[in-house]
Amino acid sequence: ILWPVLTIGLAIFLVVVEGLWLKTKKDIYYHQFRFWTRIFVLNFAIGVVTGIPLEFQFGTNWSRFSIAGGDIFGHLLGFEAAMAFMLEAAFLGIMVFGWKRVPPLMHWFSTIVVALGSFMSLFWIMVANSWMQTPVGGHMEHGKFLATDNTAAIFNPDMPWGVTHMAGACLEITIFVIGGISAWYFLKKRHTRFFLKSFKMVLVAAIVITPLQIYLGDGSGISVFKNQPAKLAAIEGHWQTNPPGEPAAWALVAVPDKEQQKNLYAIEIPYLLSLLATHSLTGQVKGLKAFPKEDRPPVWIPFYSFRIMVAIGFYLFFLMLYSVYAWGRGYLTPERIAGRRKFLYAWMLALPLSYIAMETGWLTREVGRQPWTIQGLVRTSESASRLSSATVGTSLLIFAVMYAALFAVFLFFAKRIISAGPDYDEP
């Protein structure tokens, strides 16, 4: 998941800068395109190599899940491969190697199609995952989900928020990757004018995306409240259903105890959970005790991963606000930007934090669905292939070593690209 998120957002950025180059004929936009394309291609290559084995896991490690949900899940991933990945991969060759081989507008069209393919991949993968969260469009029969309404399955209750919130995460990560790398160049006093252009472009995007992502997160939370109340109770460490007419407090931090079915310690804000979940000061929120013990998710992971995600989301939002203030005060100029060291370090810190927010959000989403693979229909314990622990452990170790090596390769080449900087001699 580390790789596709940047691919999706960076593809859109490339569409914008190439469009500006065609419109204005200013060389800086052309060189912007060529520099960030290198990051894009490296990211895409590692994403393909690490991503394809993941789909094979459904047949190897999760064969019983594939049997139970394959009629709909397999179709959705098939749409992603045929409609999105193949489209993106085919036109990527024209985008990277098509200079002087195709007309400029055709080249831009190829970039647009790559961006479209990237977003379609996100759409179908998140549709499949959303269906696992809120499975509709069929029924279970003899241990298999029989699809009777594919449209309902695709446009399931979780889909609008799942797709848009992940799309927002892709754009937000891209904003702070470009901004964080630009900040590094400002500190080094290298290519300042070049990266001020990309920095200001993503700052304009951040003005829209950072508050929008907070709104989408709120909408996702309300969707969870309606469709997955046990997940919401775990996310909030909420054990006891509040009586009608009485508020539910929101725990800022807590020490949840699954055995005693309570929080051993908590700092709570009165009324806030009711307000967040129901948009009412006294709205009723089901507690974990309202669900059978065997149907309750783990609490520690979704509780704290959710709070880490939210904290980082607001950090990025306030960093955007201060950046707009700094721009208004005239700090974002070639002569003054290098002197704002704390400000630049804050942007560099935002780069890894944006990824951490995405990862903790994904943990919240997936661990919060447990103990179900397909919510309410197929348990995780019923989904795994009948493999020995030694077999699973060995294959996991091999993949961990290979993926660690690929990550090191990525860092090596990314460092080379960033150290070299933009090439102004490219014709």
Coordinates of C-alpha atoms in Angstrom, one line a residue:
I1 CA 0.0 0.0 0.0
L2 CA 3.0 2.3 0.4
W3 CA 3.5 2.5 -3.4
P4 CA 0.1 2.9 -5.1
V5 CA -0.9 5.9 -2.9
L6 CA 1.9 8.1 -4.3
T7 CA 1.4 6.7 -7.8
I8 CA -2.2 7.9 -7.9
G9 CA -1.6 11.4 -6.6
L10 CA 1.7 12.0 -8.5
A11 CA 0.0 11.0 -11.7
I12 CA -2.5 13.8 -11.3
F13 CA 0.3 16.2 -10.5
L14 CA 2.0 15.2 -13.7
V15 CA -1.2 15.8 -15.7
V16 CA -1.4 19.3 -14.3
V17 CA 2.3 20.3 -14.9
E18 CA 2.3 18.9 -18.5
G19 CA -0.9 20.7 -19.2
L20 CA 0.6 24.0 -17.9
W21 CA 3.7 23.4 -20.1
L22 CA 1.5 22.9 -23.2
K23 CA -0.5 26.0 -22.4
T24 CA 2.3 28.4 -21.3
K25 CA 5.3 26.9 -23.1
K26 CA 7.4 27.7 -20.0
D27 CA 10.3 25.4 -19.7
I28 CA 10.0 25.1 -15.9
Y29 CA 6.8 23.1 -16.2
Y30 CA 8.5 20.7 -18.7
H31 CA 11.4 20.2 -16.3
Q32 CA 9.0 19.7 -13.4
F33 CA 7.3 16.9 -15.4
R34 CA 10.6 15.2 -16.2
F35 CA 11.9 15.3 -12.6
W36 CA 8.8 14.1 -10.9
T37 CA 8.3 11.4 -13.6
R38 CA 11.5 9.7 -12.3
I39 CA 10.0 9.4 -8.8
F40 CA 6.7 8.2 -10.4
V41 CA 8.3 5.5 -12.5
L42 CA 10.5 4.2 -9.6
N43 CA 7.4 4.2 -7.3
F44 CA 5.3 2.4 -10.0
A45 CA 8.0 -0.3 -10.6
I46 CA 8.3 -1.2 -6.9
G47 CA 4.5 -1.1 -6.6
V48 CA 4.1 -3.6 -9.4
V49 CA 6.7 -6.0 -8.1
T50 CA 5.4 -5.9 -4.5
G51 CA 1.7 -5.7 -5.4
I52 CA 1.2 -8.6 -7.8
P53 CA 2.1 -11.3 -5.2
L54 CA -0.5 -9.9 -2.9
E55 CA -3.3 -11.0 -5.2
F56 CA -2.0 -14.5 -5.3
Q57 CA -2.3 -14.7 -1.5
F58 CA -6.1 -15.0 -2.0
G59 CA -5.5 -18.4 -3.6
T60 CA -2.6 -19.5 -1.4
N61 CA -3.1 -18.2 2.2
W62 CA -6.8 -17.4 1.9
S63 CA -8.3 -20.1 -0.3
R64 CA -11.4 -20.7 1.9
F65 CA -12.1 -17.0 1.7
S66 CA -11.7 -17.2 -2.1
I67 CA -14.3 -20.0 -2.2
A68 CA -16.7 -18.1 0.0
G69 CA -16.4 -14.7 -1.6
G70 CA -14.8 -15.3 -4.9
D71 CA -18.0 -14.9 -7.0
I72 CA -18.1 -11.2 -6.3
F73 CA -14.5 -10.5 -5.0
G74 CA -12.8 -12.1 -7.9
H75 CA -14.9 -10.1 -10.4
L76 CA -14.0 -6.8 -8.7
L77 CA -10.2 -7.6 -8.7
G78 CA -10.6 -8.8 -12.3
F79 CA -12.1 -5.4 -13.2
E80 CA -9.1 -3.7 -11.6
A81 CA -6.6 -5.7 -13.5
A82 CA -8.3 -5.5 -16.9
M83 CA -9.8 -2.0 -16.8
A84 CA -7.2 -0.1 -14.7
F85 CA -3.8 -1.7 -14.4
M86 CA -3.5 -2.8 -18.0
L87 CA -4.7 0.7 -19.2
E88 CA -2.1 2.4 -16.9
A89 CA 0.7 0.0 -17.8
A90 CA 0.1 0.4 -21.6
F91 CA 0.1 4.2 -21.7
L92 CA 2.9 4.5 -19.2
G93 CA 5.3 3.4 -21.9
I94 CA 4.1 6.3 -24.2
M95 CA 4.3 8.8 -21.2
V96 CA 7.9 7.8 -20.4
F97 CA 9.4 7.0 -23.8
G98 CA 7.1 8.8 -26.2
W99 CA 8.9 12.1 -26.3
K100 CA 9.4 13.1 -30.0
R101 CA 7.7 9.9 -31.0
V102 CA 4.1 11.1 -30.6
P103 CA 2.6 14.6 -30.9
P104 CA 2.6 16.7 -27.7
L105 CA -1.2 16.4 -27.2
M106 CA -1.0 12.6 -27.6
H107 CA 1.7 12.6 -25.0
W108 CA -0.5 14.6 -22.6
F109 CA -3.4 12.3 -23.4
S110 CA -1.2 9.3 -22.4
T111 CA -0.4 11.0 -19.0
I112 CA -4.1 11.6 -18.5
V113 CA -4.9 7.9 -19.2
V114 CA -2.1 6.8 -16.7
A115 CA -3.7 9.0 -14.1
L116 CA -7.2 7.7 -14.9
G117 CA -5.9 4.1 -14.8
S118 CA -4.3 4.8 -11.4
F119 CA -7.6 6.2 -10.0
M120 CA -9.6 3.3 -11.4
S121 CA -7.3 0.9 -9.6
L122 CA -8.0 2.7 -6.4
F123 CA -11.7 2.6 -7.2
W124 CA -12.0 -1.2 -7.8
I125 CA -9.7 -2.2 -5.0
M126 CA -11.6 0.0 -2.5
V127 CA -14.9 -1.3 -3.9
A128 CA -13.8 -4.8 -3.1
N129 CA -12.6 -3.9 0.3
S130 CA -15.8 -1.9 1.0
W131 CA -17.9 -4.9 0.0
M132 CA -16.0 -6.9 2.7
Q133 CA -17.0 -4.2 5.2
T134 CA -20.7 -4.0 4.1
P135 CA -21.5 -7.1 2.0
V136 CA -24.7 -6.6 0.0
G137 CA -26.0 -7.7 -3.4
G138 CA -26.5 -11.4 -2.6
H139 CA -26.7 -14.0 0.1
M140 CA -24.7 -17.0 1.6
E141 CA -25.7 -20.4 0.3
H142 CA -23.8 -23.6 1.2
G143 CA -20.8 -21.6 2.4
K144 CA -20.6 -19.3 -0.7
F145 CA -21.8 -15.8 -1.3
L146 CA -24.0 -15.9 -4.3
A147 CA -24.2 -12.5 -6.1
T148 CA -27.7 -11.6 -7.2
D149 CA -27.2 -7.8 -7.7
N150 CA -23.7 -6.8 -8.9
T151 CA -24.7 -3.1 -8.9
A152 CA -25.7 -3.2 -5.3
A153 CA -22.5 -5.0 -4.4
I154 CA -20.3 -2.4 -6.1
F155 CA -22.2 0.6 -4.7
N156 CA -22.4 -0.9 -1.2
P157 CA -23.0 1.4 1.8
D158 CA -19.3 1.7 2.7
M159 CA -18.1 2.3 -0.9
P160 CA -18.7 6.2 -1.2
W161 CA -16.7 6.9 1.9
G162 CA -14.1 4.1 1.5
V163 CA -13.2 5.3 -2.1
T164 CA -13.2 9.0 -1.4
H165 CA -11.3 8.8 1.9
M166 CA -8.6 6.7 0.4
A167 CA -8.5 9.0 -2.7
G168 CA -8.0 11.9 -0.2
A169 CA -5.2 10.0 1.5
C170 CA -3.5 9.5 -1.9
L171 CA -3.7 13.2 -2.7
E172 CA -2.6 14.3 0.8
I173 CA 0.4 12.0 0.8
T174 CA 1.4 13.3 -2.7
I175 CA 1.1 16.9 -1.5
F176 CA 3.4 16.3 1.5
V177 CA 5.9 14.1 -0.4
I178 CA 6.4 16.9 -3.0
G179 CA 6.4 19.5 -0.3
G180 CA 8.8 17.6 1.9
I181 CA 11.3 16.9 -0.9
S182 CA 11.0 20.6 -1.9
A183 CA 11.7 21.7 1.7
W184 CA 14.9 19.5 1.7
Y185 CA 16.1 21.4 -1.4
F186 CA 15.3 24.8 0.3
L187 CA 17.4 23.8 3.3
K188 CA 20.3 22.8 1.0
K189 CA 19.8 26.0 -1.0
R190 CA 19.6 24.0 -4.2
H191 CA 17.3 24.6 -7.2
T192 CA 15.2 27.0 -5.0
R193 CA 13.3 28.7 -7.7
F194 CA 12.5 25.3 -9.4
F195 CA 11.1 23.8 -6.2
L196 CA 9.3 26.9 -5.1
K197 CA 7.1 26.4 -8.1
S198 CA 6.2 22.8 -7.1
F199 CA 5.9 23.8 -3.4
K200 CA 3.4 26.5 -4.1
M201 CA 1.4 24.3 -6.4
V202 CA 0.9 21.6 -3.8
L203 CA 0.3 24.2 -1.1
V204 CA -2.7 25.5 -3.2
A205 CA -3.9 21.9 -3.4
A206 CA -3.4 21.4 0.4
I207 CA -5.8 24.3 1.0
V208 CA -8.5 22.2 -0.5
I209 CA -7.4 18.6 0.4
T210 CA -6.4 18.8 4.1
P211 CA -9.8 20.1 5.3
L212 CA -11.6 17.9 2.8
Q213 CA -9.9 14.8 4.2
I214 CA -11.0 15.7 7.7
Y215 CA -14.6 16.0 6.4
L216 CA -14.3 12.7 4.6
G217 CA -12.9 11.1 7.8
D218 CA -15.9 12.4 9.7
G219 CA -18.3 11.0 7.1
S220 CA -16.5 7.6 7.2
G221 CA -16.9 7.6 11.0
I222 CA -20.7 8.1 10.7
S223 CA -20.8 5.3 8.1
V224 CA -19.1 3.0 10.5
F225 CA -21.6 4.0 13.3
K226 CA -24.5 3.1 11.0
N227 CA -23.1 -0.1 9.4
Q228 CA -20.4 -1.5 11.8
P229 CA -21.3 -0.4 15.3
A230 CA -19.0 -3.0 17.0
K231 CA -16.1 -1.5 15.0
L232 CA -17.0 2.0 16.2
A233 CA -17.2 0.8 19.8
A234 CA -13.7 -0.7 19.5
I235 CA -12.3 2.4 17.9
E236 CA -13.6 4.6 20.7
G237 CA -13.0 2.1 23.6
H238 CA -16.7 2.5 24.3
W239 CA -17.9 -0.4 26.5
Q240 CA -21.3 0.6 27.9
T241 CA -24.2 1.8 25.8
N242 CA -25.2 5.2 27.0
P243 CA -28.9 5.4 28.1
P244 CA -31.4 7.3 26.0
G245 CA -31.1 11.1 26.6
E246 CA -27.6 10.8 28.2
P247 CA -24.4 11.7 26.4
A248 CA -21.5 9.4 25.5
A249 CA -18.1 10.8 26.3
W250 CA -15.1 10.5 23.9
A251 CA -11.9 9.1 25.3
L252 CA -8.8 11.0 24.3
V253 CA -6.5 8.4 25.8
A254 CA -7.4 5.2 27.6
V255 CA -6.2 1.8 28.9
P256 CA -8.8 -0.7 27.6
D257 CA -9.1 -4.0 29.4
K258 CA -10.8 -6.7 27.4
E259 CA -11.1 -9.1 30.3
Q260 CA -12.7 -6.6 32.7
Q261 CA -14.7 -5.1 29.8
K262 CA -13.8 -1.5 30.7
N263 CA -11.2 1.2 30.5
L264 CA -8.9 1.0 33.5
Y265 CA -8.0 4.6 32.9
A266 CA -9.3 7.3 30.6
I267 CA -9.2 11.0 29.9
E268 CA -12.6 11.8 28.5
I269 CA -14.4 14.7 26.9
P270 CA -18.1 14.8 27.8
Y271 CA -20.7 14.7 25.0
L272 CA -18.1 14.4 22.3
L273 CA -18.6 10.8 21.2
S274 CA -22.4 11.3 20.8
L275 CA -21.7 14.5 18.8
L276 CA -19.1 12.8 16.5
A277 CA -21.1 9.7 15.9
T278 CA -24.7 11.0 15.8
H279 CA -24.3 14.8 15.4
S280 CA -26.4 15.0 18.5
L281 CA -25.2 15.9 22.1
T282 CA -27.1 13.0 23.6
G283 CA -27.2 10.5 20.7
Q284 CA -27.0 6.8 21.7
V285 CA -23.8 4.9 20.8
K286 CA -23.7 1.1 21.3
G287 CA -21.0 -0.1 23.6
L288 CA -18.9 -3.3 23.1
K289 CA -20.9 -5.1 25.9
A290 CA -23.9 -5.0 23.6
F291 CA -22.2 -7.5 21.3
P292 CA -21.3 -11.2 22.0
K293 CA -17.7 -11.6 23.1
E294 CA -16.9 -13.7 20.0
D295 CA -18.0 -10.8 17.7
R296 CA -16.0 -8.1 19.3
P297 CA -13.0 -6.6 17.5
P298 CA -9.7 -6.1 19.3
V299 CA -9.6 -2.7 21.0
W300 CA -6.0 -1.5 21.5
I301 CA -5.0 -1.4 17.9
P302 CA -8.0 0.4 16.4
F303 CA -8.3 2.7 19.4
Y304 CA -4.8 4.0 19.2
S305 CA -4.2 3.8 15.4
F306 CA -7.3 5.9 14.9
R307 CA -6.1 8.6 17.3
I308 CA -2.6 8.6 15.7
M309 CA -4.3 9.1 12.3
V310 CA -6.5 11.9 13.6
A311 CA -3.6 13.7 15.3
I312 CA -1.5 13.6 12.1
G313 CA -4.5 14.8 10.0
F314 CA -4.8 17.9 12.2
Y315 CA -1.0 18.4 12.1
L316 CA -1.1 18.5 8.3
F317 CA -4.1 20.8 8.4
F318 CA -2.5 23.3 10.7
L319 CA 0.8 23.1 8.8
M320 CA -1.2 24.1 5.7
L321 CA -2.7 27.1 7.6
Y322 CA 0.7 28.3 8.8
S323 CA 2.1 27.8 5.3
V324 CA -0.6 30.0 3.8
Y325 CA 0.2 32.6 6.5
A326 CA 3.9 32.4 5.7
W327 CA 3.1 32.9 2.0
G328 CA 1.0 35.9 2.8
R329 CA 3.9 37.4 4.9
G330 CA 6.3 37.0 2.0
Y331 CA 8.4 34.2 3.4
L332 CA 8.0 31.9 0.4
T333 CA 10.6 33.7 -1.8
P334 CA 14.0 32.5 -3.1
E335 CA 15.7 34.9 -0.8
R336 CA 13.8 34.2 2.4
I337 CA 12.7 30.5 2.3
A338 CA 16.0 28.9 3.4
G339 CA 15.9 31.0 6.6
R340 CA 12.6 29.4 7.8
R341 CA 14.4 26.3 9.0
K342 CA 11.8 25.1 11.6
F343 CA 9.1 25.6 9.0
L344 CA 11.0 23.5 6.5
Y345 CA 11.7 20.8 9.0
A346 CA 8.0 20.7 9.8
W347 CA 7.3 20.0 6.1
M348 CA 10.0 17.3 5.9
L349 CA 8.5 15.7 9.0
A350 CA 5.1 15.8 7.3
L351 CA 6.3 13.4 4.6
P352 CA 6.7 10.3 6.8
L353 CA 3.8 11.4 9.0
S354 CA 1.4 11.4 6.0
Y355 CA 2.3 7.8 5.3
I356 CA 1.9 6.9 9.0
A357 CA -1.5 8.4 9.0
M358 CA -2.5 6.3 6.0
E359 CA -1.1 3.1 7.6
T360 CA -2.8 3.7 10.9
G361 CA -6.0 4.5 9.1
W362 CA -5.8 1.2 7.3
L363 CA -5.1 -0.6 10.6
T364 CA -8.2 1.0 12.0
R365 CA -10.3 -0.1 9.0
E366 CA -9.1 -3.7 8.8
V367 CA -8.4 -4.6 12.5
G368 CA -11.7 -3.0 13.4
R369 CA -13.6 -5.4 11.1
Q370 CA -12.3 -8.4 12.9
P371 CA -13.2 -11.2 13.7
W372 CA -14.8 -11.1 10.3
T373 CA -13.2 -11.3 6.8
I374 CA -16.6 -10.6 5.2
Q375 CA -18.5 -8.6 7.8
G376 CA -21.2 -10.7 9.6
L377 CA -20.9 -13.6 7.1
V378 CA -17.4 -15.2 7.0
R379 CA -15.0 -15.2 10.0
T380 CA -11.3 -14.8 9.6
S381 CA -10.8 -18.1 11.3
E382 CA -12.9 -19.7 8.6
S383 CA -11.0 -18.0 5.7
A384 CA -7.4 -19.1 6.0
S385 CA -6.0 -22.0 3.9
R386 CA -5.3 -25.2 5.9
L387 CA -1.5 -24.7 6.0
S388 CA 1.0 -25.5 8.7
S389 CA 2.4 -22.6 10.8
A390 CA 5.8 -23.6 9.5
T391 CA 4.8 -23.2 5.9
V392 CA 3.2 -19.8 6.5
G393 CA 6.1 -18.6 8.7
T394 CA 8.7 -19.6 6.1
S395 CA 6.9 -17.9 3.2
L396 CA 6.3 -14.8 5.3
L397 CA 10.0 -14.7 6.2
I398 CA 11.0 -15.0 2.5
F399 CA 8.6 -12.2 1.5
A400 CA 9.8 -10.0 4.4
V401 CA 13.4 -10.4 3.3
M402 CA 12.6 -9.8 -0.4
Y403 CA 10.4 -6.8 0.4
A404 CA 13.0 -5.3 2.7
A405 CA 15.6 -5.7 -0.1
L406 CA 13.2 -4.0 -2.6
F407 CA 12.6 -1.2 -0.1
A408 CA 16.4 -0.7 0.2
V409 CA 16.6 -0.6 -3.6
F410 CA 13.9 2.0 -3.7
L411 CA 15.7 4.2 -1.1
F412 CA 19.0 3.8 -3.1
F413 CA 17.5 5.0 -6.4
A414 CA 15.3 7.6 -4.8
K415 CA 18.4 9.1 -3.1
R416 CA 20.2 9.2 -6.4
I417 CA 17.3 10.9 -8.2
I418 CA 16.9 13.5 -5.4
S419 CA 20.6 14.1 -5.0
A420 CA 21.0 14.7 -8.8
G421 CA 18.0 17.1 -8.9
P422 CA 16.3 18.3 -12.1
D423 CA 18.2 18.2 -15.4
Y424 CA 17.8 21.5 -17.2
D425 CA 19.7 20.2 -20.2
E426 CA 17.0 17.8 -21.2
P427 CA 15.8 19.1 -24.6

